[in-house]
């Protein structure tokens, strides 16, 4: 049968089952019907062959079985399946919920945003109308008051005019559509921050709820309510577990308990407990986030007061970032409020799926079965087996993990929600908590815990056998598939919320003491005496080996090689030179000298002075 044809047949079967249930006054969702169809087909006692096409009698039989199970309101198994379907359809993890919440808000605001960004106002009346739309958009986006409240609108308008006066609408209209949307979001955050600051100073805050105080009051109340519900369901589950544990020792007594469906009631309570723990974990995370945000809000307010103080004007570069941070924190408070409300409603709607166990077995019947039976809590059962541990030396090909040898021991994804796989397989659906300190068995990248050392040894001896036995029990009780997270064995009934988690296995980070030793010299040392590190010495040896003194270089040029090679030469550039000489020249004037004549010889001669010029003429030199 082609895939499209098979899909059409399945849709027709689901539609027919839904119509049959509506005929008897029971409204069921298509998701619940589809899950029930798969559960009926998987049950081997119904006799459906998965390898062949369904005949018309098979379809009629399938419809009748599904309708009978969907109309059996006293069966806890149906209530458990309804609970699983409801939780799967209405619960998402924290990150996905907030993303979807923001996407819905954006889609609702897109119409108002489009009216503003596509506006082509020209006249004064049109500009005033556009300004009022911007104020309405800011109120709707921030969630601080109603746009129909006059006091709220006046306060928001005053805050907007302080940062974006009406005279700047012309500049706003000239921007592109993306820039307009960005500026609208920025204006919303700034105006929100201004209004929150004014509220903290006692000068405004009309229509603004005190979300931190509301959350501080609502979170403990919700947590307390869930704790009470959790404690009540656990006490009831411990009583059913004690009865089943006592009856498992006597097969005849176990047969007497079948009409009371205590096993199905135990699955119902355990599933309710799992869902409450998931919700409680999200609320604890919510409380931690709120506590951190309250401290940040107080710090931002104190910083803003220190910046503003009594100043008449403050630079926008100092206060705008703080206003935007205040707006972001308040938006986170709003997200936490919505998330807490959704989780609280989800808890309330899970209660009716517990069913009325009193209709199946009264308190008197329970007390009769509890005679001489000790009721043990999960914590008590774990403490009983704290002193025992698996001896790794008893196994050769089995991996065991312990707290001291595994770094992420507490984060390993334990199979069967932490219940003992061996006890579940060998008894008729008895759910006992496993103790990880006994040892976690690693088998095919999956991890198993056990409630006793004996159970661990028995399961480790043949894990595949017990895994198949649990799978067969899940075929008969389809609610076990999601309760014990058996999605690897039944991929056709994987809930949407866990589809993304199938391939994300956390592997253990094992740790142990180890040491290594390296030989100093693995190979015999080899000394190369001719080794030379000096580059110039290597060049000298190369020239010596070439022996160019006895060689002659020839060059030949052919027609093919002519003008094929680029040549280059280098010459010394012309040098400009000059000289400088020193020339000395001079002249001498006549130097006449006077001599006295007649000093020698003739004394009688008269003595007289004679003027003599001994300087030679220039042309004579």
Coordinates of N, CA and C in Angstrom, one line a residue, residues 302-485:
X302 N 19.0 52.3 41.3 CA 20.0 53.1 42.1 C 21.0 53.9 41.2
X303 N 21.4 53.2 40.2 CA 22.3 53.9 39.2 C 21.6 55.1 38.6
X304 N 20.4 54.9 38.2 CA 19.6 56.0 37.6 C 19.4 57.2 38.5
X305 N 19.1 56.9 39.8 CA 18.9 57.9 40.7 C 20.2 58.7 41.0
X306 N 21.4 58.0 41.0 CA 22.7 58.7 41.2 C 23.0 59.5 40.0
X307 N 22.6 59.1 38.8 CA 22.8 59.8 37.5 C 22.0 61.1 37.5
X308 N 20.7 60.9 37.8 CA 19.8 62.0 37.6 C 19.8 63.0 38.8
X309 N 19.7 62.5 40.0 CA 19.7 63.3 41.2 C 18.7 64.4 41.1
X310 N 19.2 65.7 41.3 CA 18.3 66.9 41.2 C 18.7 67.7 40.0
X311 N 19.3 67.1 39.0 CA 19.7 67.8 37.8 C 18.5 68.1 36.9
X312 N 18.5 69.3 36.3 CA 17.5 69.7 35.4 C 17.7 69.1 34.0
X313 N 18.9 68.8 33.6 CA 19.2 68.2 32.3 C 20.3 67.2 32.5
X314 N 20.1 66.0 31.8 CA 21.1 64.9 31.9 C 21.4 64.5 30.5
X315 N 22.6 64.2 30.1 CA 23.0 63.7 28.7 C 22.2 62.4 28.4
X316 N 21.7 62.4 27.2 CA 20.9 61.2 26.9 C 21.8 59.9 26.8
X317 N 23.1 60.1 26.5 CA 24.0 59.0 26.4 C 24.2 58.3 27.8
X318 N 23.8 59.0 28.9 CA 24.0 58.4 30.2 C 22.7 57.7 30.7
X319 N 21.5 58.3 30.3 CA 20.3 57.7 30.9 C 19.6 56.8 29.9
X320 N 19.7 57.0 28.6 CA 18.9 56.1 27.7 C 19.3 54.6 27.8
X321 N 20.6 54.3 27.9 CA 21.0 52.9 28.1 C 20.3 52.3 29.4
X322 N 20.2 53.1 30.5 CA 19.7 52.6 31.7 C 18.2 52.4 31.5
X323 N 17.5 53.3 30.9 CA 16.1 53.2 30.6 C 15.8 51.9 29.8
X324 N 16.6 51.7 28.8 CA 16.5 50.5 27.9 C 16.7 49.2 28.8
X325 N 17.7 49.2 29.7 CA 17.9 48.1 30.5 C 16.8 47.8 31.5
X326 N 16.2 48.9 32.0 CA 15.0 48.7 32.9 C 13.8 48.1 32.1
X327 N 13.6 48.6 30.8 CA 12.6 48.0 30.0 C 12.8 46.5 29.8
X328 N 14.0 46.1 29.5 CA 14.3 44.7 29.3 C 14.1 43.9 30.5
X329 N 14.4 44.4 31.7 CA 14.2 43.6 32.9 C 12.7 43.5 33.2
X330 N 11.9 44.6 32.9 CA 10.5 44.5 33.1 C 9.8 43.5 32.1
X331 N 10.3 43.5 30.9 CA 9.8 42.5 29.9 C 10.1 41.1 30.4
X332 N 11.2 40.9 31.1 CA 11.5 39.5 31.6 C 10.6 39.2 32.7
X333 N 10.2 40.2 33.6 CA 9.3 40.0 34.6 C 7.9 39.6 34.1
X334 N 7.5 40.2 33.0 CA 6.2 39.9 32.3 C 6.3 38.5 31.8
X335 N 7.4 38.1 31.2 CA 7.6 36.7 30.7 C 7.4 35.7 31.8
X336 N 8.1 35.9 32.9 CA 8.0 35.0 34.0 C 6.6 34.9 34.6
X337 N 5.9 36.0 34.6 CA 4.5 36.0 35.0 C 3.6 35.1 34.2
X338 N 3.8 35.3 32.8 CA 3.0 34.5 31.9 C 3.3 33.0 32.0
X339 N 4.7 32.7 32.1 CA 5.1 31.3 32.3 C 4.6 30.7 33.5
X340 N 4.6 31.4 34.6 CA 4.1 30.9 35.9 C 2.6 30.6 35.8
X341 N 1.9 31.5 35.1 CA 0.4 31.3 35.0 C 0.2 30.0 34.2
X342 N 0.9 29.8 33.1 CA 0.7 28.7 32.2 C 1.0 27.4 33.0
X343 N 2.1 27.4 33.8 CA 2.5 26.2 34.5 C 1.5 25.9 35.6
X344 N 0.9 26.9 36.2 CA -0.1 26.7 37.3 C -1.4 26.2 36.7
X345 N -1.8 26.7 35.5 CA -3.0 26.1 34.8 C -2.8 24.7 34.4
X346 N -1.6 24.4 33.9 CA -1.2 23.0 33.5 C -1.3 22.1 34.7
X347 N -0.9 22.5 35.9 CA -1.0 21.7 37.1 C -2.4 21.4 37.4
X348 N -3.2 22.5 37.3 CA -4.6 22.3 37.7 C -5.4 21.3 36.8
X349 N -5.0 21.4 35.5 CA -5.7 20.6 34.5 C -5.2 19.1 34.5
X350 N -4.1 18.9 35.1 CA -3.6 17.5 35.2 C -4.3 16.7 36.3
X351 N -4.9 17.4 37.3 CA -5.5 16.7 38.4 C -6.7 15.8 38.0
X352 N -7.6 16.2 37.1 CA -8.7 15.3 36.8 C -8.3 14.0 36.1
X353 N -7.1 14.0 35.6 CA -6.6 12.7 34.9 C -6.2 11.7 35.9
X354 N -6.1 12.0 37.2 CA -5.8 11.0 38.2 C -6.9 9.9 38.2
X355 N -8.1 10.4 37.9 CA -9.2 9.4 37.9 C -9.7 9.2 39.4
X356 N -10.8 8.5 39.5 CA -11.3 8.3 40.8 C -10.9 6.9 41.3
X357 N -9.8 6.8 42.0 CA -9.4 5.4 42.4 C -10.3 4.8 43.4
X358 N -11.0 5.7 44.1 CA -11.9 5.1 45.2 C -13.1 4.3 44.5
X359 N -13.4 4.6 43.3 CA -14.5 3.9 42.6 C -14.0 2.4 42.3
X360 N -12.7 2.2 42.1 CA -12.2 0.9 41.8 C -12.0 0.1 43.1
X361 N -11.4 0.7 44.1 CA -11.2 0.0 45.4 C -11.3 1.0 46.5
X362 N -12.1 0.6 47.5 CA -12.4 1.5 48.6 C -11.2 1.5 49.6
X363 N -11.2 2.4 50.5 CA -10.2 2.5 51.5 C -10.1 1.2 52.4
X364 N -11.3 0.6 52.5 CA -11.3 -0.6 53.3 C -10.6 -1.8 52.6
X365 N -10.7 -1.8 51.3 CA -10.0 -2.9 50.6 C -8.5 -2.7 50.6
X366 N -8.1 -1.4 50.5 CA -6.7 -1.1 50.5 C -6.1 -1.4 51.9
X367 N -6.8 -1.1 53.0 CA -6.3 -1.4 54.3 C -6.2 -2.9 54.5
X368 N -7.2 -3.7 53.9 CA -7.1 -5.1 54.1 C -5.8 -5.7 53.4
X369 N -5.5 -5.2 52.3 CA -4.3 -5.6 51.6 C -3.0 -5.1 52.3
X370 N -3.1 -4.0 53.0 CA -1.9 -3.4 53.7 C -1.6 -4.1 55.0
X371 N -2.4 -5.0 55.5 CA -2.2 -5.6 56.7 C -0.8 -6.4 56.7
X372 N -0.1 -6.2 57.7 CA 1.3 -6.8 57.8 C 2.2 -6.5 56.6
X373 N 2.0 -5.4 56.0 CA 2.8 -4.9 54.9 C 3.5 -3.6 55.3
X374 N 4.8 -3.5 55.1 CA 5.5 -2.3 55.4 C 5.5 -1.3 54.2
X375 N 5.0 -0.1 54.4 CA 5.0 0.9 53.3 C 6.3 1.6 53.3
X376 N 7.1 1.5 52.3 CA 8.4 2.1 52.1 C 8.3 3.2 51.1
X377 N 9.0 4.3 51.4 CA 9.1 5.4 50.5 C 10.3 5.1 49.5
X378 N 10.4 5.9 48.5 CA 11.5 5.7 47.5 C 12.9 6.1 48.2
X379 N 12.9 7.1 49.1 CA 14.1 7.5 49.7 C 14.5 6.4 50.7
X380 N 13.6 5.8 51.4 CA 13.9 4.7 52.3 C 14.5 3.5 51.6
X381 N 13.9 3.1 50.4 CA 14.4 2.0 49.6 C 15.8 2.2 49.2
X382 N 16.1 3.5 48.8 CA 17.5 3.7 48.3 C 18.5 3.7 49.5
X383 N 18.0 4.1 50.7 CA 18.9 4.1 51.8 C 19.2 2.6 52.2
X384 N 18.2 1.7 52.0 CA 18.4 0.3 52.4 C 19.5 -0.3 51.6
X385 N 19.7 0.1 50.4 CA 20.7 -0.5 49.5 C 22.0 0.3 49.4
X386 N 22.2 1.3 50.3 CA 23.3 2.2 50.2 C 24.7 1.5 50.5
X387 N 24.6 0.4 51.3 CA 25.9 -0.2 51.6 C 26.4 -1.3 50.6
X388 N 25.6 -1.6 49.7 CA 25.9 -2.6 48.7 C 26.5 -2.0 47.4
X389 N 27.3 -2.8 46.7 CA 27.9 -2.3 45.5 C 28.3 -3.4 44.6
X390 N 28.2 -3.2 43.3 CA 28.7 -4.3 42.3 C 30.2 -4.4 42.3
X391 N 30.6 -5.6 42.3 CA 32.1 -5.9 42.2 C 32.5 -6.0 40.7
X392 N 33.2 -5.0 40.3 CA 33.5 -5.0 38.8 C 34.3 -6.2 38.4
X393 N 35.1 -6.8 39.3 CA 35.9 -8.0 39.0 C 35.1 -9.2 38.6
X394 N 33.8 -9.2 39.0 CA 33.0 -10.3 38.6 C 32.5 -10.3 37.2
X395 N 32.8 -9.2 36.5 CA 32.3 -9.1 35.1 C 33.5 -8.8 34.2
X396 N 33.5 -9.4 33.0 CA 34.6 -9.2 32.0 C 34.2 -8.3 30.9
X397 N 33.0 -8.4 30.4 CA 32.7 -7.6 29.2 C 31.5 -6.6 29.5
X398 N 31.4 -6.2 30.7 CA 30.3 -5.3 31.1 C 30.9 -4.1 31.8
X399 N 30.4 -2.9 31.4 CA 30.9 -1.6 31.9 C 30.0 -1.1 33.0
X400 N 30.7 -0.8 34.2 CA 30.0 -0.3 35.3 C 30.5 1.1 35.6
X401 N 29.6 2.0 36.0 CA 30.0 3.4 36.3 C 29.7 3.7 37.7
X402 N 30.6 4.4 38.4 CA 30.5 4.8 39.8 C 30.7 6.3 40.0
X403 N 30.3 6.9 41.1 CA 30.5 8.3 41.3 C 31.9 8.8 41.2
X404 N 32.8 7.9 41.8 CA 34.2 8.4 41.9 C 35.0 8.2 40.6
X405 N 34.4 7.4 39.6 CA 35.1 7.2 38.3 C 34.4 8.0 37.2
X406 N 33.3 8.6 37.4 CA 32.6 9.3 36.4 C 32.3 10.8 36.8
X407 N 32.8 11.7 36.0 CA 32.6 13.1 36.4 C 31.2 13.6 36.3
X408 N 30.5 13.2 35.3 CA 29.1 13.7 35.1 C 28.1 12.6 35.6
X409 N 28.4 11.9 36.7 CA 27.6 10.8 37.1 C 26.1 11.2 37.3
X410 N 25.8 12.3 37.9 CA 24.5 12.7 38.2 C 23.7 13.2 37.0
X411 N 24.4 13.4 35.9 CA 23.7 13.9 34.7 C 23.4 12.8 33.6
X412 N 23.8 11.6 33.9 CA 23.6 10.5 32.9 C 22.1 10.3 32.7
X413 N 21.6 10.1 31.5 CA 20.2 9.8 31.2 C 19.9 8.3 31.6
X414 N 19.3 8.1 32.7 CA 19.1 6.7 33.2 C 17.8 6.2 32.5
X415 N 17.8 5.0 32.0 CA 16.7 4.4 31.4 C 15.6 4.1 32.4
X416 N 14.3 4.0 31.8 CA 13.1 3.7 32.6 C 12.9 4.7 33.7
X417 N 13.3 6.0 33.5 CA 13.1 7.0 34.5 C 13.7 6.7 35.8
X418 N 14.7 5.9 35.8 CA 15.4 5.6 37.1 C 14.9 4.4 37.8
X419 N 13.8 3.8 37.3 CA 13.3 2.6 37.9 C 14.1 1.3 37.6
X420 N 14.0 0.4 38.5 CA 14.8 -0.9 38.3 C 14.3 -1.7 37.1
X421 N 15.1 -1.9 36.1 CA 14.6 -2.6 34.9 C 14.4 -4.1 35.2
X422 N 15.2 -4.7 36.1 CA 15.0 -6.1 36.3 C 13.7 -6.4 37.1
X423 N 13.4 -5.6 38.1 CA 12.2 -5.8 38.8 C 11.0 -5.6 37.9
X424 N 11.1 -4.6 37.1 CA 10.0 -4.3 36.1 C 9.7 -5.5 35.2
X425 N 10.8 -6.1 34.8 CA 10.7 -7.2 33.8 C 10.2 -8.5 34.5
X426 N 10.6 -8.9 35.6 CA 10.3 -10.2 36.2 C 9.0 -10.1 37.0
X427 N 8.5 -8.9 37.4 CA 7.3 -8.8 38.1 C 6.2 -8.2 37.2
X428 N 5.0 -8.2 37.6 CA 3.9 -7.7 36.8 C 3.8 -6.1 36.9
X429 N 4.9 -5.4 36.4 CA 4.8 -4.0 36.3 C 5.1 -3.3 37.6
X430 N 5.9 -3.9 38.5 CA 6.3 -3.2 39.8 C 7.4 -2.2 39.5
X431 N 7.1 -1.0 39.9 CA 8.1 0.1 39.7 C 8.8 0.4 41.0
X432 N 10.1 0.0 41.1 CA 10.9 0.3 42.3 C 12.0 1.2 41.9
X433 N 12.4 2.2 42.6 CA 13.4 3.2 42.2 C 14.8 2.5 42.3
X434 N 15.6 2.7 41.3 CA 17.0 2.2 41.3 C 17.9 3.1 42.1
X435 N 19.0 2.5 42.6 CA 20.0 3.2 43.4 C 21.3 3.3 42.6
X436 N 21.7 4.5 42.1 CA 22.8 4.6 41.2 C 24.1 4.2 41.9
X437 N 24.2 4.3 43.3 CA 25.4 4.0 44.0 C 25.8 2.5 44.0
X438 N 24.8 1.7 43.7 CA 25.1 0.3 43.5 C 26.0 0.1 42.3
X439 N 25.8 0.9 41.3 CA 26.5 0.8 40.0 C 25.6 1.1 38.9
X440 N 26.0 1.9 37.9 CA 25.2 2.1 36.7 C 25.7 1.2 35.6
X441 N 24.9 0.4 35.1 CA 25.3 -0.5 34.0 C 25.2 0.2 32.6
X442 N 26.3 0.2 31.9 CA 26.3 0.8 30.5 C 26.2 -0.4 29.5
X443 N 25.1 -0.3 28.8 CA 24.9 -1.4 27.7 C 24.4 -0.7 26.5
X444 N 25.1 -0.8 25.4 CA 24.8 -0.2 24.1 C 24.5 1.3 24.3
X445 N 25.4 2.0 25.0 CA 25.3 3.5 25.2 C 24.1 3.9 25.9
X446 N 23.5 3.0 26.7 CA 22.4 3.3 27.6 C 22.7 2.8 29.0
X447 N 22.0 3.5 30.0 CA 22.4 3.4 31.3 C 21.3 2.9 32.2
X448 N 21.5 1.9 33.1 CA 20.5 1.3 33.8 C 20.9 1.2 35.3
X449 N 19.9 1.5 36.2 CA 20.1 1.4 37.6 C 19.2 0.3 38.2
X450 N 19.6 -0.2 39.4 CA 18.9 -1.3 40.0 C 18.6 -1.1 41.5
X451 N 17.6 -1.7 42.0 CA 17.3 -1.5 43.4 C 18.0 -2.4 44.4
X452 N 18.8 -3.4 43.8 CA 19.6 -4.3 44.7 C 20.8 -4.8 43.9
X453 N 21.7 -5.4 44.6 CA 22.9 -5.9 44.0 C 22.5 -7.2 43.2
X454 N 21.6 -8.0 43.7 CA 21.2 -9.2 43.1 C 20.5 -8.9 41.7
X455 N 19.7 -7.8 41.7 CA 19.0 -7.4 40.5 C 20.0 -7.0 39.4
X456 N 21.0 -6.3 39.9 CA 22.1 -5.8 39.0 C 22.8 -6.9 38.3
X457 N 23.2 -8.0 39.1 CA 23.9 -9.1 38.6 C 23.0 -9.9 37.6
X458 N 21.7 -10.1 37.9 CA 20.9 -10.8 37.1 C 20.6 -10.1 35.7
X459 N 20.4 -8.8 35.8 CA 20.2 -8.0 34.5 C 21.5 -8.0 33.7
X460 N 22.6 -7.8 34.3 CA 23.9 -7.7 33.6 C 24.2 -9.0 32.9
X461 N 23.7 -10.1 33.4 CA 24.0 -11.5 32.8 C 23.4 -11.6 31.4
X462 N 22.2 -11.0 31.2 CA 21.6 -11.0 29.9 C 20.7 -9.8 29.7
X463 N 21.3 -8.6 29.4 CA 20.5 -7.4 29.3 C 19.4 -7.4 28.2
X464 N 19.8 -8.0 27.1 CA 18.8 -7.9 26.0 C 17.5 -8.7 26.3
X465 N 17.6 -9.7 27.1 CA 16.5 -10.5 27.4 C 15.5 -9.7 28.2
X466 N 16.0 -9.0 29.2 CA 15.1 -8.2 30.1 C 14.6 -7.0 29.4
X467 N 15.4 -6.4 28.5 CA 14.9 -5.2 27.7 C 13.8 -5.6 26.8
X468 N 13.8 -6.8 26.2 CA 12.7 -7.3 25.4 C 11.5 -7.6 26.2
X469 N 11.7 -8.1 27.4 CA 10.6 -8.4 28.3 C 9.8 -7.1 28.7
X470 N 10.6 -6.1 28.9 CA 9.9 -4.8 29.3 C 9.2 -4.2 28.0
X471 N 9.8 -4.4 26.9 CA 9.1 -4.0 25.6 C 7.8 -4.7 25.4
X472 N 7.7 -6.0 25.7 CA 6.5 -6.8 25.6 C 5.4 -6.3 26.6
X473 N 5.9 -5.9 27.8 CA 4.9 -5.4 28.8 C 4.4 -4.0 28.3
X474 N 5.2 -3.2 27.7 CA 4.8 -1.9 27.2 C 3.8 -2.1 26.1
X475 N 3.9 -3.1 25.3 CA 2.9 -3.4 24.2 C 1.5 -3.6 24.8
X476 N 1.5 -4.3 26.0 CA 0.2 -4.6 26.6 C -0.3 -3.4 27.4
X477 N 0.6 -2.6 27.9 CA 0.2 -1.3 28.7 C 0.9 -0.2 28.0
X478 N 0.2 0.5 27.0 CA 0.8 1.5 26.1 C 1.3 2.7 26.9
X479 N 0.7 3.0 28.1 CA 1.1 4.1 28.9 C 2.5 4.0 29.4
X480 N 3.1 2.8 29.4 CA 4.5 2.6 29.8 C 5.5 3.2 28.8
X481 N 5.1 3.3 27.6 CA 6.0 3.8 26.5 C 6.5 5.2 26.9
X482 N 5.6 6.1 27.3 CA 6.0 7.4 27.6 C 6.5 7.5 29.1
X483 N 5.8 6.7 30.0 CA 6.2 6.8 31.4 C 7.6 6.3 31.6
X484 N 8.1 5.3 30.9 CA 9.4 4.8 31.0 C 10.4 5.2 29.9
X485 N 9.9 6.1 29.0 CA 10.7 6.7 27.9 C 11.2 5.6 27.0

